mmCIF file of C-alpha atoms in Angstrom:
data_model
loop_
_atom_site.group_PDB
_atom_site.id
_atom_site.type_symbol
_atom_site.label_atom_id
_atom_site.label_comp_id
_atom_site.label_asym_id
_atom_site.label_seq_id
_atom_site.Cartn_x
_atom_site.Cartn_y
_atom_site.Cartn_z
ATOM 1 C CA UNK E 50 18.282 162.246 175.306
ATOM 2 C CA UNK E 51 19.516 164.357 178.050
ATOM 3 C CA UNK E 52 22.676 164.816 175.833
ATOM 4 C CA UNK E 53 20.639 165.329 172.351
ATOM 5 C CA UNK E 54 18.688 168.141 174.443
ATOM 6 C CA UNK E 55 21.342 169.816 175.495
ATOM 7 C CA UNK E 56 23.281 169.868 172.495
ATOM 8 C CA UNK E 57 19.653 171.275 171.048
ATOM 9 C CA UNK E 58 19.849 174.103 173.808
ATOM 10 C CA UNK E 59 23.480 174.981 173.049
ATOM 11 C CA UNK E 60 22.494 175.140 169.201
ATOM 12 C CA UNK E 61 19.847 177.336 169.900
ATOM 13 C CA UNK E 62 22.150 179.776 172.755
ATOM 14 C CA UNK E 63 24.424 180.141 169.534
ATOM 15 C CA UNK E 64 21.960 181.005 167.115
ATOM 16 C CA UNK E 65 20.215 183.612 169.218
ATOM 17 C CA UNK E 66 24.602 184.774 170.122
ATOM 18 C CA UNK E 67 24.665 185.398 166.485
ATOM 19 C CA UNK E 68 21.419 187.180 165.917
ATOM 20 C CA UNK E 69 22.502 189.682 169.102
ATOM 21 C CA UNK E 70 25.859 189.930 167.561
ATOM 22 C CA UNK E 71 24.372 190.359 163.878
ATOM 23 C CA UNK E 72 22.456 193.435 165.043
ATOM 24 C CA UNK E 73 25.707 194.848 166.744
ATOM 25 C CA UNK E 74 27.522 194.584 163.208
ATOM 26 C CA UNK E 75 24.744 196.544 161.736
ATOM 27 C CA UNK E 76 25.041 199.009 163.902
ATOM 28 C CA UNK E 77 28.661 199.655 164.159
ATOM 29 C CA UNK E 78 29.815 198.556 160.750
ATOM 30 C CA UNK E 79 32.255 195.723 160.088
ATOM 31 C CA UNK E 80 35.309 197.990 160.301
ATOM 32 C CA UNK E 81 34.580 199.447 163.879
ATOM 33 C CA UNK E 82 33.070 195.753 164.659
ATOM 34 C CA UNK E 83 36.044 194.111 163.968
ATOM 35 C CA UNK E 84 38.447 196.547 165.748
ATOM 36 C CA UNK E 85 36.542 196.287 168.894
ATOM 37 C CA UNK E 86 35.437 192.458 168.479
ATOM 38 C CA UNK E 87 37.174 191.303 171.930
ATOM 39 C CA UNK E 88 35.450 194.345 173.972
ATOM 40 C CA UNK E 89 32.157 193.457 172.482
ATOM 41 C CA UNK E 90 32.080 189.793 172.991
ATOM 42 C CA UNK E 91 32.650 190.625 176.661
ATOM 43 C CA UNK E 92 29.566 193.412 176.619
ATOM 44 C CA UNK E 93 27.175 191.388 174.932
ATOM 45 C CA UNK E 94 28.548 187.603 176.689
ATOM 46 C CA UNK E 95 25.103 187.872 178.441
ATOM 47 C CA UNK E 96 22.909 187.060 175.613
ATOM 48 C CA UNK E 97 19.613 186.696 177.105
ATOM 49 C CA UNK E 98 19.649 190.408 178.541
ATOM 50 C CA UNK E 99 19.544 191.589 175.418
ATOM 51 C CA UNK E 100 16.541 189.741 173.973
ATOM 52 C CA UNK E 101 12.989 191.256 173.870
ATOM 53 C CA UNK E 102 9.842 189.541 175.223
ATOM 54 C CA UNK E 103 9.488 187.361 171.961
ATOM 55 C CA UNK E 104 12.970 185.674 172.633
ATOM 56 C CA UNK E 105 14.586 188.317 169.659
ATOM 57 C CA UNK E 106 17.346 190.856 169.720
ATOM 58 C CA UNK E 107 16.415 193.586 171.322
ATOM 59 C CA UNK E 108 17.524 196.600 168.934
ATOM 60 C CA UNK E 109 17.040 199.269 171.968
ATOM 61 C CA UNK E 110 19.227 197.684 174.270
ATOM 62 C CA UNK E 111 21.914 197.128 172.327
ATOM 63 C CA UNK E 112 22.143 200.046 170.894
ATOM 64 C CA UNK E 113 21.994 201.870 174.070
ATOM 65 C CA UNK E 114 25.002 199.538 175.474
ATOM 66 C CA UNK E 115 27.099 200.069 172.170
ATOM 67 C CA UNK E 116 26.278 204.238 172.981
ATOM 68 C CA UNK E 117 26.977 204.146 176.407
ATOM 69 C CA UNK E 118 30.316 202.285 175.745
ATOM 70 C CA UNK E 119 31.476 204.572 173.621
ATOM 71 C CA UNK E 120 31.420 202.600 170.579
ATOM 72 C CA UNK E 121 28.465 204.250 168.656
ATOM 73 C CA UNK E 122 30.631 206.895 166.799
ATOM 74 C CA UNK E 123 28.198 209.514 164.957
ATOM 75 C CA UNK E 124 30.412 212.611 164.521
ATOM 76 C CA UNK E 125 32.017 213.469 161.269
ATOM 77 C CA UNK E 126 35.448 215.040 160.732
ATOM 78 C CA UNK E 127 33.718 217.735 158.934
ATOM 79 C CA UNK E 128 30.052 218.448 157.460
ATOM 80 C CA UNK E 129 29.153 215.916 155.272
ATOM 81 C CA UNK E 130 26.064 214.602 153.481
ATOM 82 C CA UNK E 131 24.092 212.432 155.488
ATOM 83 C CA UNK E 132 21.220 209.945 154.059
ATOM 84 C CA UNK E 133 18.930 207.957 155.961
ATOM 85 C CA UNK E 134 16.572 205.638 154.251
ATOM 86 C CA UNK E 135 13.590 204.449 155.935
ATOM 87 C CA UNK E 136 11.302 201.634 155.171
ATOM 88 C CA UNK E 137 7.838 202.012 156.611
ATOM 89 C CA UNK E 138 5.188 199.425 157.042
ATOM 90 C CA UNK E 139 2.140 201.598 157.814
ATOM 91 C CA UNK E 140 0.617 204.953 156.451
ATOM 92 C CA UNK E 141 3.497 206.857 155.089
ATOM 93 C CA UNK E 142 1.723 210.704 155.396
ATOM 94 C CA UNK E 143 1.216 210.130 159.096
ATOM 95 C CA UNK E 144 4.513 208.294 159.572
ATOM 96 C CA UNK E 145 6.196 211.621 157.926
ATOM 97 C CA UNK E 146 4.440 213.816 160.178
ATOM 98 C CA UNK E 147 5.865 211.754 163.044
ATOM 99 C CA UNK E 148 9.317 211.535 161.578
ATOM 100 C CA UNK E 149 9.810 215.365 160.846
ATOM 101 C CA UNK E 150 8.347 216.277 164.414
ATOM 102 C CA UNK E 151 10.879 213.559 165.909
ATOM 103 C CA UNK E 152 13.722 215.037 163.726
ATOM 104 C CA UNK E 153 13.164 218.791 164.776
ATOM 105 C CA UNK E 154 12.653 217.661 168.259
ATOM 106 C CA UNK E 155 16.290 216.051 167.792
ATOM 107 C CA UNK E 156 17.337 219.289 166.381
ATOM 108 C CA UNK E 157 17.352 218.618 162.610
ATOM 109 C CA UNK E 158 15.428 221.346 160.638
ATOM 110 C CA UNK E 159 17.038 221.327 157.233
ATOM 111 C CA UNK E 160 16.446 218.447 154.970
ATOM 112 C CA UNK E 161 15.117 217.170 151.949
ATOM 113 C CA UNK E 162 13.454 213.934 150.635
ATOM 114 C CA UNK E 163 15.579 212.730 147.881
ATOM 115 C CA UNK E 164 13.773 209.607 146.851
ATOM 116 C CA UNK E 165 10.561 207.743 147.280
ATOM 117 C CA UNK E 166 8.915 204.655 146.356
ATOM 118 C CA UNK E 167 5.519 202.801 147.472
ATOM 119 C CA UNK E 168 5.825 199.127 147.237
ATOM 120 C CA UNK E 169 2.925 196.767 147.842
ATOM 121 C CA UNK E 170 2.414 197.773 151.707
ATOM 122 C CA UNK E 171 5.931 199.223 152.116
ATOM 123 C CA UNK E 172 7.021 203.059 151.866
ATOM 124 C CA UNK E 173 10.698 203.467 151.155
ATOM 125 C CA UNK E 174 12.181 206.859 150.829
ATOM 126 C CA UNK E 175 15.779 208.642 151.563
ATOM 127 C CA UNK E 176 16.557 211.749 153.498
ATOM 128 C CA UNK E 177 19.512 213.768 153.000
ATOM 129 C CA UNK E 178 20.880 216.575 155.269
ATOM 130 C CA UNK E 179 23.928 218.470 155.741
ATOM 131 C CA UNK E 180 25.555 217.928 159.055
ATOM 132 C CA UNK E 181 28.548 216.924 161.516
ATOM 133 C CA UNK E 182 26.871 214.024 163.047
ATOM 134 C CA UNK E 183 24.553 211.267 162.081
ATOM 135 C CA UNK E 184 21.373 210.868 163.476
ATOM 136 C CA UNK E 185 21.271 208.969 167.249
ATOM 137 C CA UNK E 186 19.536 205.917 166.623
ATOM 138 C CA UNK E 187 19.176 205.531 170.275
ATOM 139 C CA UNK E 188 17.058 208.628 170.539
ATOM 140 C CA UNK E 189 15.489 208.431 167.158
ATOM 141 C CA UNK E 190 13.818 204.970 168.902
ATOM 142 C CA UNK E 191 12.702 206.964 171.807
ATOM 143 C CA UNK E 192 10.855 209.628 169.878
ATOM 144 C CA UNK E 193 9.784 207.435 167.373
ATOM 145 C CA UNK E 194 8.124 205.353 169.913
ATOM 146 C CA UNK E 195 6.342 208.051 171.380
ATOM 147 C CA UNK E 196 4.261 208.072 168.288
ATOM 148 C CA UNK E 197 3.744 204.067 168.832
ATOM 149 C CA UNK E 198 6.563 203.373 165.645
ATOM 150 C CA UNK E 199 9.298 200.509 166.511
ATOM 151 C CA UNK E 200 12.347 200.477 164.664
ATOM 152 C CA UNK E 201 12.754 196.881 164.002
ATOM 153 C CA UNK E 202 16.407 197.229 162.256
ATOM 154 C CA UNK E 203 19.103 199.861 161.641
ATOM 155 C CA UNK E 204 21.973 199.212 158.914
ATOM 156 C CA UNK E 205 25.104 201.104 158.828
ATOM 157 C CA UNK E 206 25.933 200.809 155.450
ATOM 158 C CA UNK E 207 28.746 203.770 156.105
ATOM 159 C CA UNK E 208 29.480 206.672 158.699
ATOM 160 C CA UNK E 209 27.277 209.007 156.100
ATOM 161 C CA UNK E 210 24.381 206.148 155.042
ATOM 162 C CA UNK E 211 22.117 204.313 157.417
ATOM 163 C CA UNK E 212 19.044 202.384 156.654
ATOM 164 C CA UNK E 213 16.086 201.841 158.860
ATOM 165 C CA UNK E 214 13.363 199.746 159.154
ATOM 166 C CA UNK E 215 10.237 200.458 160.754
ATOM 167 C CA UNK E 216 7.187 199.170 161.823
ATOM 168 C CA UNK E 217 3.674 201.336 163.021
ATOM 169 C CA UNK E 218 2.541 199.622 166.120
ATOM 170 C CA UNK E 219 0.112 201.297 167.275
ATOM 171 C CA UNK E 220 -0.040 204.912 166.461
ATOM 172 C CA UNK E 221 -0.471 207.855 169.415
ATOM 173 C CA UNK E 222 0.188 211.888 169.026
ATOM 174 C CA UNK E 223 1.809 212.621 172.011
ATOM 175 C CA UNK E 224 1.822 216.680 171.290
ATOM 176 C CA UNK E 225 -2.127 216.359 171.608
ATOM 177 C CA UNK E 226 -3.670 216.990 175.124
ATOM 178 C CA UNK E 227 -6.615 214.280 176.203
ATOM 179 C CA UNK E 228 -9.958 216.376 176.695
ATOM 180 C CA UNK E 229 -12.356 214.606 178.987
ATOM 181 C CA UNK E 230 -15.862 215.809 179.056
ATOM 182 C CA UNK E 231 -16.978 219.006 180.990
ATOM 183 C CA UNK E 232 -13.843 219.693 182.540
ATOM 184 C CA UNK E 233 -12.128 223.021 180.857
ATOM 185 C CA UNK E 234 -8.297 222.547 179.871
ATOM 186 C CA UNK E 235 -6.352 225.732 179.936
ATOM 187 C CA UNK E 236 -2.936 225.758 178.460
ATOM 188 C CA UNK E 237 -0.475 228.292 176.579
ATOM 189 C CA UNK E 238 1.913 227.943 173.828
ATOM 190 C CA UNK E 239 4.286 229.884 172.718
ATOM 191 C CA UNK E 240 3.654 229.150 169.154
ATOM 192 C CA UNK E 241 0.118 229.622 169.456
ATOM 193 C CA UNK E 242 -0.860 225.801 168.173
ATOM 194 C CA UNK E 243 -2.841 223.727 170.253
ATOM 195 C CA UNK E 244 -3.894 220.015 169.801
ATOM 196 C CA UNK E 245 -6.014 217.883 171.462
ATOM 197 C CA UNK E 246 -6.819 214.088 171.761
ATOM 198 C CA UNK E 247 -10.712 213.214 171.983
ATOM 199 C CA UNK E 248 -12.403 209.995 172.642
ATOM 200 C CA UNK E 249 -16.016 211.361 173.425
ATOM 201 C CA UNK E 250 -18.073 214.506 173.107
ATOM 202 C CA UNK E 251 -19.657 216.289 170.576
ATOM 203 C CA UNK E 252 -19.381 219.904 170.734
ATOM 204 C CA UNK E 253 -16.260 222.519 171.791
ATOM 205 C CA UNK E 254 -16.430 225.632 173.381
ATOM 206 C CA UNK E 255 -12.976 227.716 172.982
ATOM 207 C CA UNK E 256 -12.312 230.971 174.384
ATOM 208 C CA UNK E 257 -8.878 233.322 174.303
ATOM 209 C CA UNK E 258 -7.708 233.074 178.121
ATOM 210 C CA UNK E 259 -7.000 236.629 178.267
ATOM 211 C CA UNK E 260 -10.158 237.942 176.092
ATOM 212 C CA UNK E 261 -7.850 238.748 173.078
ATOM 213 C CA UNK E 262 -9.668 239.062 169.820
ATOM 214 C CA UNK E 263 -8.373 236.333 167.400
ATOM 215 C CA UNK E 264 -9.560 234.679 164.029
ATOM 216 C CA UNK E 265 -9.887 231.208 165.008
ATOM 217 C CA UNK E 266 -8.902 228.032 162.883
ATOM 218 C CA UNK E 267 -9.921 224.555 164.181
ATOM 219 C CA UNK E 268 -8.973 221.550 162.199
ATOM 220 C CA UNK E 269 -10.409 218.071 163.044
ATOM 221 C CA UNK E 270 -8.511 214.817 162.286
ATOM 222 C CA UNK E 271 -9.192 211.008 162.489
ATOM 223 C CA UNK E 272 -7.284 208.522 164.336
ATOM 224 C CA UNK E 273 -4.654 208.387 161.277
ATOM 225 C CA UNK E 274 -4.192 212.545 161.330
ATOM 226 C CA UNK E 275 -6.404 212.533 158.266
ATOM 227 C CA UNK E 276 -8.287 215.637 157.679
ATOM 228 C CA UNK E 277 -12.000 215.550 158.513
ATOM 229 C CA UNK E 278 -12.930 219.249 158.435
ATOM 230 C CA UNK E 279 -11.426 222.725 158.721
ATOM 231 C CA UNK E 280 -13.484 225.389 160.466
ATOM 232 C CA UNK E 281 -11.938 229.058 159.938
ATOM 233 C CA UNK E 282 -13.443 232.642 161.237
ATOM 234 C CA UNK E 283 -12.647 235.874 159.400
ATOM 235 C CA UNK E 284 -14.183 238.035 161.644
ATOM 236 C CA UNK E 285 -12.432 238.359 164.947
ATOM 237 C CA UNK E 286 -13.889 236.922 168.167
ATOM 238 C CA UNK E 287 -12.812 236.259 171.904
ATOM 239 C CA UNK E 288 -14.741 232.661 172.003
ATOM 240 C CA UNK E 289 -16.460 230.064 169.746
ATOM 241 C CA UNK E 290 -18.671 227.054 169.852
ATOM 242 C CA UNK E 291 -19.043 224.640 167.145
ATOM 243 C CA UNK E 292 -19.841 220.951 166.823
ATOM 244 C CA UNK E 293 -17.442 217.922 166.287
ATOM 245 C CA UNK E 294 -17.321 216.152 163.277
ATOM 246 C CA UNK E 295 -18.008 212.054 163.540
ATOM 247 C CA UNK E 296 -14.877 209.821 163.948
ATOM 248 C CA UNK E 297 -12.625 212.670 165.067
ATOM 249 C CA UNK E 298 -9.574 211.941 167.175
ATOM 250 C CA UNK E 299 -7.216 214.542 167.009
ATOM 251 C CA UNK E 300 -8.138 218.539 166.860
ATOM 252 C CA UNK E 301 -5.631 221.361 166.409
ATOM 253 C CA UNK E 302 -6.632 224.763 166.924
ATOM 254 C CA UNK E 303 -4.780 228.182 165.893
ATOM 255 C CA UNK E 304 -5.088 231.323 164.357
ATOM 256 C CA UNK E 305 -5.907 232.069 160.838
ATOM 257 C CA UNK E 306 -3.679 234.668 160.372
ATOM 258 C CA UNK E 307 -1.056 235.363 163.465
ATOM 259 C CA UNK E 308 -1.026 231.944 165.578
ATOM 260 C CA UNK E 309 1.493 233.919 168.322
ATOM 261 C CA UNK E 310 -1.896 236.104 168.480
ATOM 262 C CA UNK E 311 -3.116 233.199 171.015
ATOM 263 C CA UNK E 312 0.377 232.830 172.979
ATOM 264 C CA UNK E 313 -0.809 233.497 176.196
ATOM 265 C CA UNK E 314 -3.333 230.682 176.079
ATOM 266 C CA UNK E 315 -6.607 229.342 175.006
ATOM 267 C CA UNK E 316 -9.700 227.528 177.310
ATOM 268 C CA UNK E 317 -11.155 224.543 175.909
ATOM 269 C CA UNK E 318 -14.274 222.642 177.075
ATOM 270 C CA UNK E 319 -15.280 219.216 175.514
ATOM 271 C CA UNK E 320 -18.990 218.517 175.742
#
């Protein structure tokens, strides 16, 4: 009986080691994996250290280890077309917003969507860009995690072709400042665009911080960043008061014509 349990333990350990090994190979590609196989086996000899709370391979820890040990090659010899395929379980529109924000924060500003397909509950699309570097999978995991997304699998088909499988867990918008009832929030932004999150309250008071005249534009969103209502003002003013529509979770405040006109800041009070 003891021998049988021991053999089952060895079998389970072997399966977990193979699962971690598979994630490593997916990130590196077959050629780089084979060239560094002995080093990789030493790095990941402690399989348990690379499992998550559910006992499955932890993609973030694995990719982080590969990167810190110089095994995750991302640079090209010259600028090339990079294609990244994404498959997302969740609302595609809200994910695109989070992805574009994340890519721009990483320094990628120019990219196009080449293909897109909505199939059952999955949205699949391919982004293309000309660059000298593939997207850093470690950094992208960190950025998307801030928005409530988890990258569950990454496959490097070639140095210029990558596939990402992504799952929406609990969407959040890190740009948004949480407003508290009856507390004044004063913020400045050079772009003149201000994001806020609310969990209570029925009205807002908004004023330009230095008393500048501006043309307010206030957009109310639900918890999935779908527009509920837009309030625009065609006459210049220094401050406004307005009601908050029901189901509002996020609010964007800017200027109708020139957002930079309120770059010195605004004061917002939730009532």
